[in-house]
Amino acid sequence: MSSLVLGLSHSSITRPSAGSLRHDVPVTNAATLVRRAQVGDEHAFRTLYQQHAGAVFAVCVRLSADGVLAAELTQDVFVRAWEGLASFRGESAFSTWLHRIAVNVVLAHQRTAERRERRVSLPGDLELESHGVDGPSAAESIDLERAIAKLPTGARTVFVLYDIEGYSHADIASLTGIAEGTSKAQLFRARRLLREALK
Amino acid sequence: MMTCADVRDRLDALLEGRLAPEDAASILGHVATCAECREDLSAAEELRPLVASLSRHIEPPPELWGAIRRNLRSPERPDATRWSRRSVVFVLATAAIVLIALSSLITLEVVRRTGRSTRPAIAVVAWEADYRAAAADLHTELQRRRSQLPTSTILAVERDLAVIDSAISEAGRALSGEPNDTTLRRLLRSSHEQKLALLRRAVFLGPET
Ligand SMILES: [Zn+2]
């Protein structure tokens, strides 16, 4: 079958779903939580934060390539979400709405920020063996995060949004203001640069 | 004719197995003769399992909620203003950075497994003979049922087979020049898969299509 092309289709089912819900989060309907938060219930908003902060922080870290900045941006995202909750009408999932705010916050920051040289620097003395995992694979995964962080901003933005977050080129064009063709070109550039960096 | 832009547009669909065999075959035919597209295909293919295993959730520093909460305007705190965040988050920097590393570590087992399973270890000659034998069986079966199939189906199948066969021979030719090129090997293997898929479809679904 065509799904056997290059023998890679199985990779999509192995994606881990890392810690989204904490054990202390009460099981409450998402729409109910949003409604309560809309009328000023901070506890409900905190639950929404606990459910979605990981995804928001992940996209902020990868887009900004800066852990410090990412925490700031994540804070900004949730403050804006709180202030904009009244405008959330539930046409999309809350996670989608929030994710879009996150992307917009990061991109707006990139547009206005002074060009300071910021890089994610993974600590050089991180001891992989002490976590009980074997060397080459550990290095492989961390190397990818590091290589993504080192991409030029344009290529990194498209790579993170398209390959990691699953946005289409049309979405990326409307979010960033670049042309769809530019988005495609940046994606292939990013992939080649990453492959080169991982060699 | 497929252009490089056409191929780029369909590369992800190809890797995800979302293309019809004949579309996949014409892409593979182009890729076998175009070094640029081959480069793009192998980059996409190599990154795929790694990217798929990256965590979509990275826990932010635990102190972050407190900082957010202090910035939420509410009826009780109408004057709440966005005070300087930088002072708070600076102390959190190391935690955030280490978390990036740890989130990657969590997924290592997956990366290790998918990473290795995509690298064929058997010699090209051995598996190619298997594909050829399987294709020959299906072809015999197809000939046997030929009289039951509408002419339009037979013509369509033969046209698609011609495209795939030319992709197979292009890939084979390129591979004889660079026998250790793993992308070409996978290309050849994948072209054979496409051919089998097409033949199976013709044999088993024949009269209805
Ligand atoms: Zn090409």
Short mmCIF file of C-alpha atoms and ligand atoms in Angstrom, two decimals:
data_model
loop_
_atom_site.label_atom_id
_atom_site.label_comp_id
_atom_site.label_asym_id
_atom_site.label_seq_id
_atom_site.Cartn_x
_atom_site.Cartn_y
_atom_site.Cartn_z
CA MET A 1 0.00 0.00 0.00
CA SER A 2 1.07 3.58 -0.48
CA SER A 3 1.21 4.02 3.29
CA LEU A 4 4.36 1.92 3.20
CA VAL A 5 6.18 4.58 1.24
CA LEU A 6 9.71 4.70 2.53
CA GLY A 7 8.59 2.75 5.56
CA LEU A 8 8.06 5.84 7.67
CA SER A 9 4.36 6.10 8.19
CA HIS A 10 4.56 4.32 11.53
CA SER A 11 6.38 7.26 13.06
CA SER A 12 3.20 9.26 13.41
CA ILE A 13 1.72 6.85 15.93
CA THR A 14 4.75 6.85 18.19
CA ARG A 15 4.48 10.53 19.08
CA PRO A 16 4.42 10.75 22.85
CA SER A 17 1.81 12.82 24.57
CA ALA A 18 3.91 14.31 27.29
CA GLY A 19 2.40 15.59 30.52
CA SER A 20 -0.62 17.63 29.53
CA LEU A 21 -2.85 17.14 32.54
CA ARG A 22 -1.64 17.27 36.08
CA HIS A 23 -3.12 14.88 38.57
CA ASP A 24 -4.54 17.68 40.69
CA VAL A 25 -6.57 19.18 37.85
CA PRO A 26 -10.24 18.46 38.42
CA VAL A 27 -12.01 16.88 35.49
CA THR A 28 -14.20 19.70 34.26
CA ASN A 29 -15.67 20.32 30.88
CA ALA A 30 -13.52 22.74 28.86
CA ALA A 31 -16.48 24.91 27.87
CA THR A 32 -17.52 25.23 31.52
CA LEU A 33 -14.03 26.28 32.54
CA VAL A 34 -13.90 28.89 29.81
CA ARG A 35 -17.35 30.25 30.78
CA ARG A 36 -16.32 30.52 34.41
CA ALA A 37 -13.05 32.21 33.49
CA GLN A 38 -14.96 34.64 31.27
CA VAL A 39 -16.85 35.92 34.30
CA GLY A 40 -13.65 36.40 36.27
CA ASP A 41 -13.12 33.02 37.98
CA GLU A 42 -9.37 32.85 38.52
CA HIS A 43 -9.48 29.25 39.70
CA ALA A 44 -11.06 28.18 36.44
CA PHE A 45 -8.43 30.17 34.56
CA ARG A 46 -5.71 28.52 36.59
CA THR A 47 -7.00 25.12 35.53
CA LEU A 48 -6.98 26.23 31.91
CA TYR A 49 -3.41 27.42 32.47
CA GLN A 50 -2.39 24.06 33.91
CA GLN A 51 -3.89 22.25 30.95
CA HIS A 52 -2.37 24.43 28.24
CA ALA A 53 0.80 26.02 29.62
CA GLY A 54 3.00 23.17 28.39
CA ALA A 55 1.89 23.56 24.78
CA VAL A 56 2.15 27.36 24.93
CA PHE A 57 5.58 27.31 26.53
CA ALA A 58 6.81 24.73 24.00
CA VAL A 59 5.86 26.86 21.03
CA CYS A 60 7.28 30.00 22.68
CA VAL A 61 10.59 28.29 23.47
CA ARG A 62 11.01 26.87 20.01
CA LEU A 63 9.96 29.99 18.14
CA SER A 64 12.02 32.35 20.27
CA ALA A 65 15.00 30.03 20.79
CA ASP A 66 15.31 31.56 24.22
CA GLY A 67 14.18 30.00 27.48
CA VAL A 68 14.12 33.28 29.42
CA LEU A 69 12.19 35.11 26.78
CA ALA A 70 9.84 32.15 26.35
CA ALA A 71 8.76 32.36 30.01
CA GLU A 72 8.07 36.07 29.56
CA LEU A 73 6.14 35.47 26.38
CA THR A 74 4.13 32.66 27.96
CA GLN A 75 3.18 35.03 30.74
CA ASP A 76 2.13 37.58 28.16
CA VAL A 77 0.06 35.01 26.28
CA PHE A 78 -1.97 34.07 29.35
CA VAL A 79 -2.47 37.67 30.47
CA ARG A 80 -3.74 38.52 26.99
CA ALA A 81 -5.92 35.44 26.91
CA TRP A 82 -7.47 36.48 30.23
CA GLU A 83 -8.12 39.97 28.92
CA GLY A 84 -9.45 38.68 25.60
CA LEU A 85 -11.60 35.88 26.99
CA ALA A 86 -14.76 37.87 26.35
CA SER A 87 -14.00 37.73 22.63
CA PHE A 88 -13.65 33.95 22.66
CA ARG A 89 -16.92 32.63 21.24
CA GLY A 90 -16.03 28.97 21.00
CA GLU A 91 -15.91 28.75 17.19
CA SER A 92 -12.60 26.96 17.56
CA ALA A 93 -11.24 24.87 20.40
CA PHE A 94 -9.88 26.91 23.29
CA SER A 95 -6.47 25.29 22.69
CA THR A 96 -6.49 26.48 19.06
CA TRP A 97 -7.49 29.99 20.06
CA LEU A 98 -4.81 30.13 22.74
CA HIS A 99 -2.17 28.65 20.46
CA ARG A 100 -2.83 31.36 17.91
CA ILE A 101 -2.44 34.05 20.56
CA ALA A 102 0.89 32.47 21.48
CA VAL A 103 2.15 32.50 17.90
CA ASN A 104 1.02 36.09 17.46
CA VAL A 105 2.68 37.20 20.69
CA VAL A 106 6.00 35.63 19.70
CA LEU A 107 5.87 36.95 16.15
CA ALA A 108 4.93 40.45 17.34
CA HIS A 109 7.87 40.34 19.71
CA GLN A 110 10.20 39.25 16.92
CA ARG A 111 9.01 42.09 14.74
CA THR A 112 9.56 44.78 17.33
CA ALA A 113 12.45 43.45 19.38
CA GLU A 114 15.84 44.93 18.98
CA ARG A 115 18.16 42.52 17.29
CA ARG A 116 19.90 41.09 20.24
CA GLU A 117 21.82 37.91 19.78
CA ARG A 118 19.96 35.38 21.88
CA ARG A 119 20.55 31.70 21.70
CA VAL A 120 19.37 28.72 23.63
CA SER A 121 22.50 27.34 25.20
CA LEU A 122 22.04 23.88 26.54
CA PRO A 123 24.36 23.40 29.49
CA GLY A 124 27.54 21.75 28.30
CA ASP A 125 27.87 19.65 31.41
CA LEU A 126 24.46 18.01 31.08
CA GLU A 127 25.09 14.40 31.95
CA LEU A 128 23.01 12.24 29.70
CA GLU A 129 24.06 8.96 31.26
CA SER A 130 22.81 10.04 34.65
CA HIS A 131 19.27 9.99 33.28
CA GLY A 132 19.60 6.33 32.35
CA VAL A 133 19.45 6.74 28.60
CA ASP A 134 22.04 5.71 26.10
CA GLY A 135 24.35 8.26 24.51
CA PRO A 136 23.85 8.58 20.75
CA SER A 137 20.05 8.82 20.90
CA ALA A 138 20.07 11.33 23.73
CA ALA A 139 22.51 13.42 21.78
CA GLU A 140 20.35 13.08 18.67
CA SER A 141 17.27 14.54 20.28
CA ILE A 142 19.00 17.35 22.10
CA ASP A 143 21.03 18.13 19.01
CA LEU A 144 17.81 18.64 17.09
CA GLU A 145 16.45 21.14 19.66
CA ARG A 146 19.77 22.94 19.58
CA ALA A 147 19.93 22.95 15.79
CA ILE A 148 16.38 24.34 15.57
CA ALA A 149 17.38 27.12 17.97
CA LYS A 150 20.33 28.00 15.76
CA LEU A 151 18.33 28.33 12.55
CA PRO A 152 17.95 31.81 11.09
CA THR A 153 14.73 33.35 12.45
CA GLY A 154 12.74 33.10 9.22
CA ALA A 155 13.59 29.46 8.60
CA ARG A 156 13.07 28.57 12.27
CA THR A 157 9.65 30.22 12.38
CA VAL A 158 8.39 28.30 9.37
CA PHE A 159 9.94 25.01 10.48
CA VAL A 160 8.44 25.21 13.98
CA LEU A 161 5.01 26.26 12.72
CA TYR A 162 4.83 23.81 9.82
CA ASP A 163 6.77 20.71 10.83
CA ILE A 164 6.27 20.79 14.60
CA GLU A 165 3.00 22.63 15.15
CA GLY A 166 1.22 21.50 12.00
CA TYR A 167 0.18 24.84 10.52
CA SER A 168 -0.32 25.01 6.74
CA HIS A 169 1.68 27.33 4.52
CA ALA A 170 -1.49 29.38 4.05
CA ASP A 171 -1.85 29.74 7.85
CA ILE A 172 1.80 30.68 8.17
CA ALA A 173 1.45 33.27 5.42
CA SER A 174 -1.46 34.93 7.18
CA LEU A 175 0.21 34.78 10.61
CA THR A 176 3.59 36.11 9.55
CA GLY A 177 2.75 38.24 6.54
CA ILE A 178 5.19 36.39 4.27
CA ALA A 179 4.06 34.89 0.95
CA GLU A 180 3.13 31.20 0.79
CA GLY A 181 5.94 30.61 -1.66
CA THR A 182 8.40 32.16 0.79
CA SER A 183 7.06 29.92 3.52
CA LYS A 184 7.67 26.84 1.39
CA ALA A 185 11.16 27.98 0.45
CA GLN A 186 12.01 28.65 4.12
CA LEU A 187 10.76 25.20 5.11
CA PHE A 188 13.04 23.39 2.68
CA ARG A 189 15.92 25.65 3.61
CA ALA A 190 15.33 24.89 7.29
CA ARG A 191 15.21 21.13 6.71
CA ARG A 192 18.45 21.16 4.75
CA LEU A 193 20.18 23.29 7.35
CA LEU A 194 18.99 21.00 10.14
CA ARG A 195 20.11 17.91 8.31
CA GLU A 196 23.49 19.52 7.75
CA ALA A 197 23.73 20.50 11.41
CA LEU A 198 22.86 16.97 12.55
CA LYS A 199 25.45 15.24 10.39
CA MET B 1 5.77 16.61 -16.49
CA MET B 2 6.46 16.95 -12.78
CA THR B 3 8.42 20.06 -11.86
CA CYS B 4 10.56 20.51 -8.75
CA ALA B 5 7.82 22.76 -7.32
CA ASP B 6 5.20 20.03 -7.87
CA VAL B 7 7.44 17.56 -6.08
CA ARG B 8 8.01 19.90 -3.14
CA ASP B 9 4.28 20.44 -2.80
CA ARG B 10 3.66 16.71 -2.55
CA LEU B 11 6.69 15.55 -0.62
CA ASP B 12 4.97 15.43 2.75
CA ALA B 13 1.94 13.68 1.33
CA LEU B 14 4.30 11.13 -0.19
CA LEU B 15 6.07 10.52 3.11
CA GLU B 16 2.75 10.22 4.92
CA GLY B 17 1.51 7.69 2.37
CA ARG B 18 -1.36 9.93 1.32
CA LEU B 19 -0.69 9.81 -2.43
CA ALA B 20 -2.27 7.56 -5.01
CA PRO B 21 0.28 5.04 -6.33
CA GLU B 22 0.43 6.69 -9.74
CA ASP B 23 1.09 10.15 -8.24
CA ALA B 24 3.72 8.70 -5.94
CA ALA B 25 5.30 6.96 -8.90
CA SER B 26 5.62 10.11 -10.97
CA ILE B 27 7.19 11.93 -8.02
CA LEU B 28 9.63 9.10 -7.47
CA GLY B 29 10.39 9.13 -11.19
CA HIS B 30 11.32 12.82 -10.98
CA VAL B 31 13.26 12.38 -7.75
CA ALA B 32 15.36 9.58 -9.23
CA THR B 33 16.66 12.00 -11.86
CA CYS B 34 16.82 15.25 -9.84
CA ALA B 35 19.55 15.67 -7.24
CA GLU B 36 17.91 18.78 -5.73
CA CYS B 37 14.62 17.03 -5.06
CA ARG B 38 16.46 13.96 -3.80
CA GLU B 39 18.19 16.21 -1.30
CA ASP B 40 14.85 17.62 -0.16
CA LEU B 41 13.30 14.17 0.10
CA SER B 42 16.10 12.70 2.13
CA ALA B 43 16.24 15.73 4.46
CA ALA B 44 12.48 15.49 5.06
CA GLU B 45 12.67 11.76 5.52
CA GLU B 46 15.55 11.85 7.99
CA LEU B 47 14.02 14.61 10.10
CA ARG B 48 10.55 13.11 10.21
CA PRO B 49 10.94 10.52 12.99
CA LEU B 50 13.05 12.91 15.04
CA VAL B 51 10.56 15.76 14.77
CA ALA B 52 7.63 13.44 15.44
CA SER B 53 9.22 12.41 18.71
CA LEU B 54 9.72 15.96 20.01
CA SER B 55 7.43 16.73 22.88
CA ARG B 56 4.61 19.17 22.11
CA HIS B 57 4.49 20.07 25.79
CA ILE B 58 7.34 21.57 27.73
CA GLU B 59 6.46 22.42 31.30
CA PRO B 60 7.11 26.08 32.06
CA PRO B 61 8.86 27.03 35.29
CA PRO B 62 6.50 26.34 38.22
CA GLU B 63 6.73 29.94 39.44
CA LEU B 64 5.23 31.28 36.25
CA TRP B 65 1.60 30.99 37.31
CA GLY B 66 2.21 33.26 40.27
CA ALA B 67 3.67 35.91 37.98
CA ILE B 68 0.71 35.62 35.62
CA ARG B 69 -1.82 35.77 38.43
CA ARG B 70 -0.41 39.02 39.73
CA ASN B 71 -0.97 40.51 36.28
CA LEU B 72 -4.60 39.52 35.90
CA ARG B 73 -6.86 42.54 36.14
CA SER B 74 -9.91 41.79 38.21
CA PRO B 75 -12.69 43.77 39.93
CA GLU B 76 -10.77 43.50 43.22
CA ARG B 77 -7.53 44.78 41.72
CA PRO B 78 -8.55 47.39 39.16
CA ASP B 79 -5.11 49.03 39.17
CA ALA B 80 -3.10 45.90 38.49
CA THR B 81 -0.43 46.83 36.01
CA ARG B 82 2.12 44.84 34.14
CA TRP B 83 5.06 45.15 36.43
CA SER B 84 8.52 44.26 35.26
CA ARG B 85 8.55 40.62 34.37
CA ARG B 86 12.16 40.34 33.53
CA SER B 87 13.30 40.24 37.13
CA VAL B 88 11.12 37.23 37.82
CA VAL B 89 11.84 35.26 34.75
CA PHE B 90 15.58 35.68 34.87
CA VAL B 91 15.86 33.38 37.81
CA LEU B 92 13.79 30.86 35.95
CA ALA B 93 16.05 30.76 32.93
CA THR B 94 18.11 27.76 33.84
CA ALA B 95 15.08 25.72 34.76
CA ALA B 96 13.49 26.44 31.39
CA ILE B 97 16.59 25.52 29.47
CA VAL B 98 17.11 22.29 31.35
CA LEU B 99 13.48 21.41 30.74
CA ILE B 100 14.02 21.64 27.02
CA ALA B 101 16.75 19.09 27.34
CA LEU B 102 14.73 16.82 29.61
CA SER B 103 11.66 16.88 27.40
CA SER B 104 13.87 15.57 24.66
CA LEU B 105 15.26 12.86 26.87
CA ILE B 106 11.79 11.55 27.60
CA THR B 107 11.31 10.72 23.96
CA LEU B 108 14.63 9.06 23.36
CA GLU B 109 13.40 5.53 23.36
CA VAL B 110 10.97 6.37 20.57
CA VAL B 111 13.60 8.17 18.56
CA ARG B 112 15.99 5.30 18.97
CA ARG B 113 13.44 2.78 17.77
CA THR B 114 12.02 4.71 14.83
CA GLY B 115 15.46 5.95 13.89
CA ARG B 116 16.85 2.49 13.53
CA SER B 117 13.88 0.81 11.96
CA THR B 118 14.01 3.12 8.96
CA ARG B 119 17.45 2.02 7.97
CA PRO B 120 17.32 -1.09 5.81
CA ALA B 121 20.07 -3.50 6.66
CA ILE B 122 19.60 -6.22 4.08
CA ALA B 123 21.41 -6.15 0.78
CA VAL B 124 19.58 -4.51 -2.09
CA VAL B 125 19.87 -7.58 -4.30
CA ALA B 126 18.03 -9.83 -1.86
CA TRP B 127 14.95 -7.68 -1.32
CA GLU B 128 14.75 -6.54 -4.89
CA ALA B 129 14.46 -10.17 -5.98
CA ASP B 130 11.54 -10.60 -3.54
CA TYR B 131 9.74 -7.59 -4.93
CA ARG B 132 10.25 -8.77 -8.47
CA ALA B 133 8.92 -12.23 -7.63
CA ALA B 134 5.84 -10.79 -5.88
CA ALA B 135 5.18 -8.44 -8.79
CA ALA B 136 5.51 -11.31 -11.26
CA ASP B 137 2.91 -13.38 -9.34
CA LEU B 138 0.48 -10.48 -9.30
CA HIS B 139 1.11 -9.83 -12.94
CA THR B 140 0.29 -13.42 -13.84
CA GLU B 141 -2.93 -13.17 -11.83
CA LEU B 142 -3.78 -9.93 -13.58
CA GLN B 143 -3.28 -11.53 -17.00
CA ARG B 144 -5.56 -14.39 -15.98
CA ARG B 145 -8.35 -11.92 -15.11
CA ARG B 146 -7.71 -9.66 -18.01
CA SER B 147 -10.83 -10.72 -19.87
CA GLN B 148 -13.02 -9.72 -16.89
CA LEU B 149 -11.60 -6.20 -16.71
CA PRO B 150 -12.90 -3.21 -18.64
CA THR B 151 -10.53 -1.98 -21.32
CA SER B 152 -10.28 1.43 -19.63
CA THR B 153 -8.98 -0.22 -16.45
CA ILE B 154 -6.41 -2.27 -18.32
CA LEU B 155 -5.18 0.81 -20.14
CA ALA B 156 -4.97 2.84 -16.93
CA VAL B 157 -3.07 0.07 -15.13
CA GLU B 158 -0.66 -0.39 -18.00
CA ARG B 159 0.01 3.34 -18.19
CA ASP B 160 0.69 3.53 -14.44
CA LEU B 161 2.86 0.42 -14.57
CA ALA B 162 4.94 2.01 -17.30
CA VAL B 163 5.50 5.10 -15.12
CA ILE B 164 6.46 3.01 -12.10
CA ASP B 165 8.71 0.72 -14.12
CA SER B 166 10.58 3.69 -15.47
CA ALA B 167 10.97 5.03 -11.92
CA ILE B 168 12.32 1.63 -10.87
CA SER B 169 14.84 1.52 -13.67
CA GLU B 170 15.89 5.15 -13.10
CA ALA B 171 16.43 4.43 -9.42
CA GLY B 172 18.26 1.18 -10.25
CA ARG B 173 20.52 2.96 -12.69
CA ALA B 174 21.29 5.78 -10.25
CA LEU B 175 21.94 3.22 -7.50
CA SER B 176 24.44 1.28 -9.61
CA GLY B 177 26.44 4.53 -9.79
CA GLU B 178 26.14 5.18 -6.05
CA PRO B 179 25.50 1.81 -4.39
CA ASN B 180 25.77 3.21 -0.84
CA ASP B 181 23.25 6.03 -1.24
CA THR B 182 20.54 5.20 1.29
CA THR B 183 18.05 7.61 -0.24
CA LEU B 184 18.32 5.90 -3.59
CA ARG B 185 17.92 2.52 -1.93
CA ARG B 186 14.74 3.67 -0.23
CA LEU B 187 13.58 5.21 -3.46
CA LEU B 188 14.01 1.93 -5.25
CA ARG B 189 12.29 0.02 -2.48
CA SER B 190 9.45 2.49 -2.42
CA SER B 191 9.01 2.29 -6.19
CA HIS B 192 8.68 -1.46 -5.86
CA GLU B 193 6.09 -0.97 -3.10
CA GLN B 194 4.15 1.33 -5.39
CA LYS B 195 4.20 -1.24 -8.14
CA LEU B 196 2.91 -3.97 -5.83
CA ALA B 197 0.19 -1.68 -4.53
CA LEU B 198 -0.95 -0.90 -8.03
CA LEU B 199 -0.97 -4.54 -9.07
CA ARG B 200 -2.84 -5.62 -5.94
CA ARG B 201 -5.41 -2.95 -6.50
CA ALA B 202 -5.89 -4.00 -10.10
CA VAL B 203 -6.13 -7.69 -9.23
CA PHE B 204 -8.38 -7.47 -6.20
CA LEU B 205 -10.50 -4.48 -6.99
CA GLY B 206 -10.35 -4.86 -10.74
CA PRO B 207 -13.93 -5.44 -11.96
CA GLU B 208 -15.38 -2.71 -9.72
CA THR B 209 -13.05 0.12 -10.68
ZN ZN C 1 13.45 18.35 -8.91
#
